[in-house]
mmCIF file of C-alpha atoms in Angstrom:
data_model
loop_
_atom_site.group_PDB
_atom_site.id
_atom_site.type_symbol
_atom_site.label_atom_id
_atom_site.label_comp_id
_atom_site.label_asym_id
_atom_site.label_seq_id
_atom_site.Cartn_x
_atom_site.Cartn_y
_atom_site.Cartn_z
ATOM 1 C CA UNK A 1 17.500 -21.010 -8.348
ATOM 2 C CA UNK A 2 15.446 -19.140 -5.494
ATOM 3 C CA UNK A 3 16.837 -18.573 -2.206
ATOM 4 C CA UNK A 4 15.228 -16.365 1.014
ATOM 5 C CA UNK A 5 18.107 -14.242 1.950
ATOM 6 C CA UNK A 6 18.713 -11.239 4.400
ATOM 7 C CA UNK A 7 16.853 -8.212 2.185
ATOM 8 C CA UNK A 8 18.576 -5.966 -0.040
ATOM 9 C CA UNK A 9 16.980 -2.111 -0.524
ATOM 10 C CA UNK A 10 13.709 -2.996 -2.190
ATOM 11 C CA UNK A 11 10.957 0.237 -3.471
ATOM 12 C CA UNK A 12 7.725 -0.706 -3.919
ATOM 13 C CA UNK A 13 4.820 1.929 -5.634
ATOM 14 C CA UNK A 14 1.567 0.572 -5.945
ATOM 15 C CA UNK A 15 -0.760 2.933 -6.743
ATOM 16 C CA UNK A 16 -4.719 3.485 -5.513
ATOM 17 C CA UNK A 17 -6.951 2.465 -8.539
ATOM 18 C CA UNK A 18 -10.429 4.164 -7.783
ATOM 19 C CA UNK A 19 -13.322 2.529 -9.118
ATOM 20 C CA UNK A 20 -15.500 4.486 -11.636
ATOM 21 C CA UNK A 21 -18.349 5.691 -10.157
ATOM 22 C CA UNK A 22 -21.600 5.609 -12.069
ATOM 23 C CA UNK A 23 -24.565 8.143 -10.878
ATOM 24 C CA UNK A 24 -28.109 7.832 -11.299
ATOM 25 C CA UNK A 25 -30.594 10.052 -11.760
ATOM 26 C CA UNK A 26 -34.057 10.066 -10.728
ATOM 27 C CA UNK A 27 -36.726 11.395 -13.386
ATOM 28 C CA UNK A 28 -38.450 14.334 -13.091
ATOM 29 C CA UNK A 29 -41.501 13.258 -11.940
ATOM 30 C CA UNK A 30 -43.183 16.923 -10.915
ATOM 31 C CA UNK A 31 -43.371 17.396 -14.711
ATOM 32 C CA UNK A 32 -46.123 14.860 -14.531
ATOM 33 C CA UNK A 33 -48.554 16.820 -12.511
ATOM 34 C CA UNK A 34 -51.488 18.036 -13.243
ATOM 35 C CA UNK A 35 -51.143 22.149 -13.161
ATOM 36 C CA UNK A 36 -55.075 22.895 -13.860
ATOM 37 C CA UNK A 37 -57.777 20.877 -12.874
ATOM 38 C CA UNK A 38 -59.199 18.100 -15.508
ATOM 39 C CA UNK A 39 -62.441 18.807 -17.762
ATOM 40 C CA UNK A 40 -64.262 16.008 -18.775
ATOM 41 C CA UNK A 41 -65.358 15.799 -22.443
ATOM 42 C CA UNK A 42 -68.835 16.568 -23.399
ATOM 43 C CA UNK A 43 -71.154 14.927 -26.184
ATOM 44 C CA UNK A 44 -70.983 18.196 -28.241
ATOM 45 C CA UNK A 45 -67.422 17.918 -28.672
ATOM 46 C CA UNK A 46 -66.133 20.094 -25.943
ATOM 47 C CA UNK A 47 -65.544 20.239 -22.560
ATOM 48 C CA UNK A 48 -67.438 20.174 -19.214
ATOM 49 C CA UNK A 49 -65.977 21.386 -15.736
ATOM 50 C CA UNK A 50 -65.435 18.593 -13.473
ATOM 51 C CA UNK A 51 -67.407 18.739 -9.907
ATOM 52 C CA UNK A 52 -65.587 19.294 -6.638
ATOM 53 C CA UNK A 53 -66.065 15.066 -6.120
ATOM 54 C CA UNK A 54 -64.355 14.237 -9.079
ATOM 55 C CA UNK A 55 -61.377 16.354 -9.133
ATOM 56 C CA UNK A 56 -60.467 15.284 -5.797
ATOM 57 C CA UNK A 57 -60.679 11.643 -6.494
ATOM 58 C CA UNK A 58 -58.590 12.562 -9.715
ATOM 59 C CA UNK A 59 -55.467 14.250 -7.428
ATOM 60 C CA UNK A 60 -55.953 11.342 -4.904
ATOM 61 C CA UNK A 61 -55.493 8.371 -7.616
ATOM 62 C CA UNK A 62 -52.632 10.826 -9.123
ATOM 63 C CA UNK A 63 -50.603 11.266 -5.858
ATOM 64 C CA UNK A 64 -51.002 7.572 -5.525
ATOM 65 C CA UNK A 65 -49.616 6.681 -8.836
ATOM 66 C CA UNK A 66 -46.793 9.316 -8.663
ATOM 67 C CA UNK A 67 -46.144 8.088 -5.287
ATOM 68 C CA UNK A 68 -45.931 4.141 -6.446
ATOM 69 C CA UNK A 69 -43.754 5.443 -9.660
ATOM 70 C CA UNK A 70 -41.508 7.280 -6.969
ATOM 71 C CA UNK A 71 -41.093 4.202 -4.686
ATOM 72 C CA UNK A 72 -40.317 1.757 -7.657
ATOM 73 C CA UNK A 73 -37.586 4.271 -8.811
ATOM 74 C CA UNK A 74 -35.699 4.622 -5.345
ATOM 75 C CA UNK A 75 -35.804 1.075 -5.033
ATOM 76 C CA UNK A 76 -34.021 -0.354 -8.931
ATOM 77 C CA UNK A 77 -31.867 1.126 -11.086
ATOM 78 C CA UNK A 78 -32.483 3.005 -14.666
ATOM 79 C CA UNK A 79 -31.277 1.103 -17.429
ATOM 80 C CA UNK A 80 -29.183 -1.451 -15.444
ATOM 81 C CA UNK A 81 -26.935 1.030 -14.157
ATOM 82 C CA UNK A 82 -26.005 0.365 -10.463
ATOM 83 C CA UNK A 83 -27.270 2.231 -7.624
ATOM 84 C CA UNK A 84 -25.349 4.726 -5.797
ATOM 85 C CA UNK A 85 -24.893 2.353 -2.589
ATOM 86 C CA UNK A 86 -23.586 -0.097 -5.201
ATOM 87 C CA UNK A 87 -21.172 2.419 -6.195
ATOM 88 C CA UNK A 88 -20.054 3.291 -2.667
ATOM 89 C CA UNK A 89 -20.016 -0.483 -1.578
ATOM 90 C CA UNK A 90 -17.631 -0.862 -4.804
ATOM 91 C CA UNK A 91 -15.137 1.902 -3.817
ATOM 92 C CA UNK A 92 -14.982 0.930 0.036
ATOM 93 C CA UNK A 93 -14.196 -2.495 -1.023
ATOM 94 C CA UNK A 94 -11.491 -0.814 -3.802
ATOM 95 C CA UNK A 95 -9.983 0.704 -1.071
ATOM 96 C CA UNK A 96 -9.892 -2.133 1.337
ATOM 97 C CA UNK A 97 -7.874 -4.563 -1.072
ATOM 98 C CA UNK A 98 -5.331 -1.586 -1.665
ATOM 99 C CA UNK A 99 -5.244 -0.869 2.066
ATOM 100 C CA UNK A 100 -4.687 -4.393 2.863
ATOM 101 C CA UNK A 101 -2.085 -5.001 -0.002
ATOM 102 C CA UNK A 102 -0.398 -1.630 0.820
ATOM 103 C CA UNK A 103 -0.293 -2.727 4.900
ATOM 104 C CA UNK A 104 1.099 -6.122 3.944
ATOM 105 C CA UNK A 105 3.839 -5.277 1.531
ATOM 106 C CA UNK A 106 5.014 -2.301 4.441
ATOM 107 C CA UNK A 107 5.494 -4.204 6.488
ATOM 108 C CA UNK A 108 6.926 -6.974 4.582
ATOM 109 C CA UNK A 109 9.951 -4.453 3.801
ATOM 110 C CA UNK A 110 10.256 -3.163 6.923
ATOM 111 C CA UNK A 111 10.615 -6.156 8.066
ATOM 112 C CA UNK A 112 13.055 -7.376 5.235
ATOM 113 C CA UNK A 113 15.020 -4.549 6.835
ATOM 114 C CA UNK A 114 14.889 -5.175 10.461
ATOM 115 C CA UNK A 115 16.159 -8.619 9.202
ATOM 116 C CA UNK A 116 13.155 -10.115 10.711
ATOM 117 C CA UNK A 117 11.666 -11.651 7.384
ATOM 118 C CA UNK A 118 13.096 -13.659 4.361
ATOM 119 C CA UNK A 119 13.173 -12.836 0.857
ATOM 120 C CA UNK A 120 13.205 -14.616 -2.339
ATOM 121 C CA UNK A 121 15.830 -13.913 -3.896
ATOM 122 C CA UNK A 122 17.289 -15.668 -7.694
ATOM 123 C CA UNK A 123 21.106 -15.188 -7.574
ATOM 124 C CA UNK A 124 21.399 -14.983 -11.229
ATOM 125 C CA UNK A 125 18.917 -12.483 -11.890
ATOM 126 C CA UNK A 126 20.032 -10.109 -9.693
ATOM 127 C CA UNK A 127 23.370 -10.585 -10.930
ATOM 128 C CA UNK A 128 22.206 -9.804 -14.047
ATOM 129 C CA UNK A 129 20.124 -6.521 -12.752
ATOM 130 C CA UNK A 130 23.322 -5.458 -11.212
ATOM 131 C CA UNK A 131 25.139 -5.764 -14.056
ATOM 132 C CA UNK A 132 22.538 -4.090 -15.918
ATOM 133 C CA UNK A 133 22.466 -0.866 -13.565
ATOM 134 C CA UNK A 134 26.386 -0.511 -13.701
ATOM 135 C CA UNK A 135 26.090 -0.358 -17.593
ATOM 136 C CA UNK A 136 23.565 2.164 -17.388
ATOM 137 C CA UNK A 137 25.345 4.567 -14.989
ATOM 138 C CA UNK A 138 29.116 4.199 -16.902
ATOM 139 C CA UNK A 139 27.182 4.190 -20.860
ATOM 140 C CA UNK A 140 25.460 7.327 -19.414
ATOM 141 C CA UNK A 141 29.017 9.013 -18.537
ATOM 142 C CA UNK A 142 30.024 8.248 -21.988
ATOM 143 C CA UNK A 143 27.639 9.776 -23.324
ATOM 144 C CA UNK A 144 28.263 12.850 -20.953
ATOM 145 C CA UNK A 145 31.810 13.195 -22.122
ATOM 146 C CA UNK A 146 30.597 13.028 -25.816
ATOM 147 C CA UNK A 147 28.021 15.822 -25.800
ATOM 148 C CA UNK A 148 30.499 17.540 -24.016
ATOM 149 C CA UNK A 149 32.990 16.841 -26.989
ATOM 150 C CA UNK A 150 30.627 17.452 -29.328
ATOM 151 C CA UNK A 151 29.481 21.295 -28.251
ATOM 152 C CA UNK A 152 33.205 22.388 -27.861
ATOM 153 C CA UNK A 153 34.376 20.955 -30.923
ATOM 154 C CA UNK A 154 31.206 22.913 -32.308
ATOM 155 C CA UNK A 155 32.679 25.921 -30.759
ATOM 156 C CA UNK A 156 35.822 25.047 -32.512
ATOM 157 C CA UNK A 157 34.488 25.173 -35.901
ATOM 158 C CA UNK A 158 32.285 28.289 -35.256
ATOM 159 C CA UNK A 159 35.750 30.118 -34.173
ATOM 160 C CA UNK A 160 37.395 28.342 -37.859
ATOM 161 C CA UNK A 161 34.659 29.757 -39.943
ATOM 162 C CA UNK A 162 34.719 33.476 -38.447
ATOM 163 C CA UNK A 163 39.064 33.623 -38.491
ATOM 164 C CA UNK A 164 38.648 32.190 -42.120
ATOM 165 C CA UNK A 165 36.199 34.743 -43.062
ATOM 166 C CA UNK A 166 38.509 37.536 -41.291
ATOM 167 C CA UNK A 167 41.533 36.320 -42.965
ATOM 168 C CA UNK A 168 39.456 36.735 -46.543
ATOM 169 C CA UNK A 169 38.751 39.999 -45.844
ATOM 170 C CA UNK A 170 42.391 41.297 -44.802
ATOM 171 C CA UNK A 171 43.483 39.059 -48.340
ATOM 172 C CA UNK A 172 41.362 41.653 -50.141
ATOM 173 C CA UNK A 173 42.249 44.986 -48.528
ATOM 174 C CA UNK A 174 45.990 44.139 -47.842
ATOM 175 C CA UNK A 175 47.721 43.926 -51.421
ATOM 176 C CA UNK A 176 51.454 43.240 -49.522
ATOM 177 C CA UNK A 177 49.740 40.413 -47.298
ATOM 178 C CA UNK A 178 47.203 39.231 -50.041
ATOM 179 C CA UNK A 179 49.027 36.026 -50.389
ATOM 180 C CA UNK A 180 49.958 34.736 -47.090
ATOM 181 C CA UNK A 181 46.172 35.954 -45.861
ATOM 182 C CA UNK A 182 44.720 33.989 -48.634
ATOM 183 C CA UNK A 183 46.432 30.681 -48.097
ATOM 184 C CA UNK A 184 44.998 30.599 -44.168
ATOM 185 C CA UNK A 185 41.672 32.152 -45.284
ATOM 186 C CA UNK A 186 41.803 28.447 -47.306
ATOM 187 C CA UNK A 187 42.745 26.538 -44.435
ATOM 188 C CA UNK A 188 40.476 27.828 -42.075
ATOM 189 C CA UNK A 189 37.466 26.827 -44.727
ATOM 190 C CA UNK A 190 38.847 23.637 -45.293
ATOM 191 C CA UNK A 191 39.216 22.576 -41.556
ATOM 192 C CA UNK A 192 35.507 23.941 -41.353
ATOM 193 C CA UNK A 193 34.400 22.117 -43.928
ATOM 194 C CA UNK A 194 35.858 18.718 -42.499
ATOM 195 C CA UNK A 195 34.483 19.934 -39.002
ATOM 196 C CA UNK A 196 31.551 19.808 -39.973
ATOM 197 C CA UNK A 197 31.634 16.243 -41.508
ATOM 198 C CA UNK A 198 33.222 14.844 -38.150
ATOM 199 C CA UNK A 199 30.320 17.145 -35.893
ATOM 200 C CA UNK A 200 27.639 14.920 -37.995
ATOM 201 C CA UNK A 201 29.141 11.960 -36.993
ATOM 202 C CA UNK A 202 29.725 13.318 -33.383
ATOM 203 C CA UNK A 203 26.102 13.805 -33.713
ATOM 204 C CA UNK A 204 25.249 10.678 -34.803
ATOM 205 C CA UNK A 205 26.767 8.547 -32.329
ATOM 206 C CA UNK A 206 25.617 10.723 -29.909
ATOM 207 C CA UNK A 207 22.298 10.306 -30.550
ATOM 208 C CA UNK A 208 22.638 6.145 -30.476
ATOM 209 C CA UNK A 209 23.778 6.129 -26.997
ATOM 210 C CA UNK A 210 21.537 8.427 -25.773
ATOM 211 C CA UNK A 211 18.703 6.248 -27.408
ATOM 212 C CA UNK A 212 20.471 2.472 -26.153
ATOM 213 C CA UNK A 213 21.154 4.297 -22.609
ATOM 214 C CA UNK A 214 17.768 6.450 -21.881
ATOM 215 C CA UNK A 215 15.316 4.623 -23.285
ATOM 216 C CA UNK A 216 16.322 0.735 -24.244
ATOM 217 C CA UNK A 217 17.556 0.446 -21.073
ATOM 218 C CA UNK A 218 15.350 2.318 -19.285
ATOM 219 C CA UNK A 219 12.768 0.116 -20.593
ATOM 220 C CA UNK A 220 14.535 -2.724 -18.946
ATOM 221 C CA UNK A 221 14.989 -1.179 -15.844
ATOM 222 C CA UNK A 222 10.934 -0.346 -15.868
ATOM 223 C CA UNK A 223 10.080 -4.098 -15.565
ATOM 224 C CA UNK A 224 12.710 -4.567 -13.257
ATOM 225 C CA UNK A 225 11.164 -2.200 -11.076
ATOM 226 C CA UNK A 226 7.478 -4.244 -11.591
ATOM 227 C CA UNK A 227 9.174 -7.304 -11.026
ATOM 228 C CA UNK A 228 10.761 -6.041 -7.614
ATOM 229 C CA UNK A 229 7.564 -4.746 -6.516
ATOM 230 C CA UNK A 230 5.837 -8.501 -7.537
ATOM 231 C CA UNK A 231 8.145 -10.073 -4.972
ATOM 232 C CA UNK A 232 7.520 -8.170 -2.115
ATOM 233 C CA UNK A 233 3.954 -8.634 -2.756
ATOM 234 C CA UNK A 234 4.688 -12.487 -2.996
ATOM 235 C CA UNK A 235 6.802 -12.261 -0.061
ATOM 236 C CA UNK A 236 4.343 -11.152 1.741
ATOM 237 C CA UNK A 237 1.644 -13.101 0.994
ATOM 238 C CA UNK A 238 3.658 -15.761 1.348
ATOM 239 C CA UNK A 239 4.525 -14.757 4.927
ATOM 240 C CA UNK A 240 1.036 -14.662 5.471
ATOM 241 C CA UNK A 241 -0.129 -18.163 4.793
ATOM 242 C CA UNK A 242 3.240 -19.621 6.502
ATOM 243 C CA UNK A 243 1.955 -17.809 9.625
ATOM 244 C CA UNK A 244 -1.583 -19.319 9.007
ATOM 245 C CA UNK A 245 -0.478 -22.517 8.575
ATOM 246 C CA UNK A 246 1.560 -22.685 11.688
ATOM 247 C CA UNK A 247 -1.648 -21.409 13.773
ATOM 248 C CA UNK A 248 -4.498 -22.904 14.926
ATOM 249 C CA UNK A 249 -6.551 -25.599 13.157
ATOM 250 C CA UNK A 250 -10.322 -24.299 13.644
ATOM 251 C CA UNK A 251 -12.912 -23.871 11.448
ATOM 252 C CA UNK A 252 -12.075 -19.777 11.217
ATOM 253 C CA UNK A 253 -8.464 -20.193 10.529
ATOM 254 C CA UNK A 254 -8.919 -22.685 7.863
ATOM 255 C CA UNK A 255 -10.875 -20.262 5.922
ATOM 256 C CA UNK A 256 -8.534 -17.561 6.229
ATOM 257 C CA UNK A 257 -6.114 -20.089 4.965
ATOM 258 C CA UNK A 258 -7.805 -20.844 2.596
ATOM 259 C CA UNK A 259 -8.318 -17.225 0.934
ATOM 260 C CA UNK A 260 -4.620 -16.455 1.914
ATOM 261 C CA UNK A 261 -3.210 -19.920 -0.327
ATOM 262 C CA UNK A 262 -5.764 -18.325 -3.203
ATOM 263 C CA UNK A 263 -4.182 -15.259 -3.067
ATOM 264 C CA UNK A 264 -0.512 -16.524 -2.540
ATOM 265 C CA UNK A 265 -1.327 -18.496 -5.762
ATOM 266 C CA UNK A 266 -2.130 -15.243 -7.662
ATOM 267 C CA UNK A 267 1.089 -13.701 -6.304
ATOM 268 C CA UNK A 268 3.299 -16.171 -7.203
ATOM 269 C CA UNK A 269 1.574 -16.496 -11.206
ATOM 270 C CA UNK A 270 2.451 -12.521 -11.186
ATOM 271 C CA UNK A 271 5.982 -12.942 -9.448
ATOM 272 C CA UNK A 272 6.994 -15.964 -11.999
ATOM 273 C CA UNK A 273 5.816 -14.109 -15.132
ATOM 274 C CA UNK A 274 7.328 -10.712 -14.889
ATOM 275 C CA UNK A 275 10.740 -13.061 -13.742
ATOM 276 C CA UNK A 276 10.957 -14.553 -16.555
ATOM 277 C CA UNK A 277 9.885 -11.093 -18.625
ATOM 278 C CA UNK A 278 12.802 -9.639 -17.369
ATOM 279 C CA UNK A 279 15.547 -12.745 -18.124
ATOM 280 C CA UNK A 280 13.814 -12.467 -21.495
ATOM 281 C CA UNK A 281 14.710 -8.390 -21.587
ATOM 282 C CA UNK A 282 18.182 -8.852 -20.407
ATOM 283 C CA UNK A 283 19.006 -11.133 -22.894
ATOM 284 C CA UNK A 284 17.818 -9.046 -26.158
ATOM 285 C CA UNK A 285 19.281 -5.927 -24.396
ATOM 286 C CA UNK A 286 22.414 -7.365 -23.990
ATOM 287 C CA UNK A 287 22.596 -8.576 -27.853
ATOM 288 C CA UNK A 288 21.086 -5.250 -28.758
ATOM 289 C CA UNK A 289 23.676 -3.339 -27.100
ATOM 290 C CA UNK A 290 26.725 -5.382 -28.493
ATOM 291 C CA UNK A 291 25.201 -4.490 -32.303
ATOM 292 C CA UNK A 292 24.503 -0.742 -31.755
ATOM 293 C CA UNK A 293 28.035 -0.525 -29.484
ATOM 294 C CA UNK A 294 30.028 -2.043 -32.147
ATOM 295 C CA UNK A 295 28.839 0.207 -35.073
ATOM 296 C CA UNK A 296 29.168 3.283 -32.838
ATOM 297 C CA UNK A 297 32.364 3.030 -31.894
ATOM 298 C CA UNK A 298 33.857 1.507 -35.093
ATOM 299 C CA UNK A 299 32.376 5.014 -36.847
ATOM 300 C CA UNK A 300 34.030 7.187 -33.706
ATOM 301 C CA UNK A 301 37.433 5.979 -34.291
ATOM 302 C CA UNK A 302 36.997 6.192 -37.830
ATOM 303 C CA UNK A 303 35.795 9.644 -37.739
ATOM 304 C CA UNK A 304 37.980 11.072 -35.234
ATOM 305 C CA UNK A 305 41.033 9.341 -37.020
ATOM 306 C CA UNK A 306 40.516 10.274 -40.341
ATOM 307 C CA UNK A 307 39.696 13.807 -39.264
ATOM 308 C CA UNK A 308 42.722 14.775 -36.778
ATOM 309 C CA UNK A 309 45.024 12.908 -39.662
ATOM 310 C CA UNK A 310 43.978 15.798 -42.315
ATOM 311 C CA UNK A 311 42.280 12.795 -44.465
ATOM 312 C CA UNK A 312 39.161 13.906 -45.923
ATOM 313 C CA UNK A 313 38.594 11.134 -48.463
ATOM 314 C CA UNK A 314 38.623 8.706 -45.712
ATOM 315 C CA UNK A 315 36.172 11.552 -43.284
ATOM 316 C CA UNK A 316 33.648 11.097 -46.263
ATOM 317 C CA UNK A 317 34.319 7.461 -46.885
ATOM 318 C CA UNK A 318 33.199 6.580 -42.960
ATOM 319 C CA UNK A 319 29.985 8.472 -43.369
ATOM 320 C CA UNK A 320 28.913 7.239 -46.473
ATOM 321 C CA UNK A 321 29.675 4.057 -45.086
ATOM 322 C CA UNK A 322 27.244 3.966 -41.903
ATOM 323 C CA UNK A 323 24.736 6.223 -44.092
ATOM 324 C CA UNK A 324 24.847 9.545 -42.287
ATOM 325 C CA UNK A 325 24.244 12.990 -43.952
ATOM 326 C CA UNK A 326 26.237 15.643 -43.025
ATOM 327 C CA UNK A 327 24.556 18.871 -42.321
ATOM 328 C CA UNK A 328 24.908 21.762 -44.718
ATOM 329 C CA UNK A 329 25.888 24.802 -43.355
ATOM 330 C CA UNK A 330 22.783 27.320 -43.299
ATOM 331 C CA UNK A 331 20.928 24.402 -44.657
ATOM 332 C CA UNK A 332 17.924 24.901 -41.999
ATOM 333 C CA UNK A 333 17.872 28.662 -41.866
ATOM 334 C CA UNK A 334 14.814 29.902 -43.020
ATOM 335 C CA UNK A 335 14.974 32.143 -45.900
ATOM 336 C CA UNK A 336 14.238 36.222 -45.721
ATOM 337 C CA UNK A 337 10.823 36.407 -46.422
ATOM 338 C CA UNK A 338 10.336 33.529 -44.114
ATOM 339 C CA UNK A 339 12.313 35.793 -41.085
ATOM 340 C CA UNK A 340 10.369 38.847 -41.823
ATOM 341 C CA UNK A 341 6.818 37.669 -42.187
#
């Protein structure tokens, strides 16, 4: 249901659009003179000088002609291309439509503000839009909090790796401490190893929010943005042609109403469709996110579970189950002859 309500903060960007311009060129027409005077053929073959009488006649009839080609070409086009003062006409008018569409949706939200004009407004959709915008902001702390998981528990298994490697190399230089070195040396590894299982998880899910957050959503939030923009250009078009029609009834006015109903019409075709684009977008976005947000999270607990419970079997059973790799240690550094090419 639409309702004209007290506005809400409303953006609107509409950028210029500049006509392409097309230029002409006239053709070179001083190629076409004559540089020497004319000779006029003789019976033997050759060629005969011309008398004084003839070669002016000859220039005269050739400025005409070169003067006649040079008035047709100023006047039409080449090739159907249109003139320059076409182009210029085109752009002026370009940039009165924006000017006028720019001045009328200003001052449309300005006075939205003042509370000094109405605005349509659909309850549910903005509910929706609302509702849409909170998601975004408290799925993008989420994922805040898990890259921030995710490069300290990297840290953590960096710091396992090193202490396991120094407790293997006090095993093999300390015969009286061989032992008990040995058996952490083993520990550390193994808690690497299993680190590194959980970090491709962490990495995983990671990656899904970040892609459902930034850019589904985004996405969403794009045609929200178009759609906002379409009603303040319907609003004021519409605010337009209510003023009209409460004015006088002469012959000038009618026409103006006439052109503003045309264009209110064309407003409110754009405002409708990109409406009911986004209640089409919130709906598959919010189905979306309940299938990507219930595999995520049903491989974090999982993950985390299985790891901080010292059960590997289970660690490799979760990624196996929702397909995910984990990544080999070293497996992407490039080999020696690669580094020192």
């Amino acid at each position: 249901m639409l309702l004209r309500c007290p506005p809400p903060r409303t953006t609107i960007n509409e950028p210029i659009r500049y006509h392409g311009v097309v230029e002409t060129c006239r053709s070179n027409w001083s190629a076409a003179r004559v540089a020497a005077s004319p000779r006029a053929p003789t019976q033997g073959g050759g060629s005969a000088p011309v008398t004084p009488s003839q070669t002016a006649s000859y220039n005269a009839n050739n400025r005409g002609n070169l003067g006649r080609s040079d008035s047709q070409d100023n006047g039409s086009p080449l090739h159907g291309q249109p003139t320059t003062s076409e182009v210029a006409r085109a752009k002026l008018e370009g940039l009165k439509v924006w000017s006028v569409s720019t001045y009328k949706c200003t001052r449309q939200m300005v006075q939205e503000r003042l509370g000094k004009a109405s605005r349509t407004v659909d309850l549910q959709l903005e509910a929706q839009i609302e509702v849409l915008r909170d998601t975004q902001r408290k799925y993008s702390h989420i994922l805040k909090l898990a890259r921030t998981l995710t490069s300290q528990f990297y840290l953590v298994v960096q710091t396992q790796r090193s202490l396991g490697d120094a407790f293997g190399e006090l095993a093999a230089k300390s015969p009286e401490l061989q032992e008990e070195f040995g058996y952490n040396a083993d520990t550390q590894k193994s808690l690497c190893a299993n680190g590194e299982v959980l970090l491709s998880a962490l990495n995983f899910f990671t990656s899904s929010v970040n892609t459902l957050c930034n850019k589904t959503m985004e996405d969403s939030l794009v045609t929200v943005k178009q759609y906002e923009s379409a009603r303040i250009e319907y609003d004021a078009y519409r605010a337009d042609t209510e003023s009209l029609q409460l004015g006088p009834k002469d012959n000038t006015t009618q026409t103006k109403l006439q052109e503003a109903q045309l264009k209110y019409e064309r407003q409110k075709e754009k405002f409708d469709k990109l409406r009911q684009d986004v209640a089409v977008k919130l709906k598959f976005l919010d189905e979306n996110k309940v299938k990507v947000m219930h595999k995520q999270l049903l491989l974090f607990h999982n993950a985390v579970a299985a790891y901080f419970s010292g059960n590997q079997q289970a660690l490799e059973a979760t990624l196996k189950q929702f397909n995910i790799r984990p990544k080999v240690p070293g497996e992407n550094k490039p080999s020696f002859l690669e580094q020192h090419h």
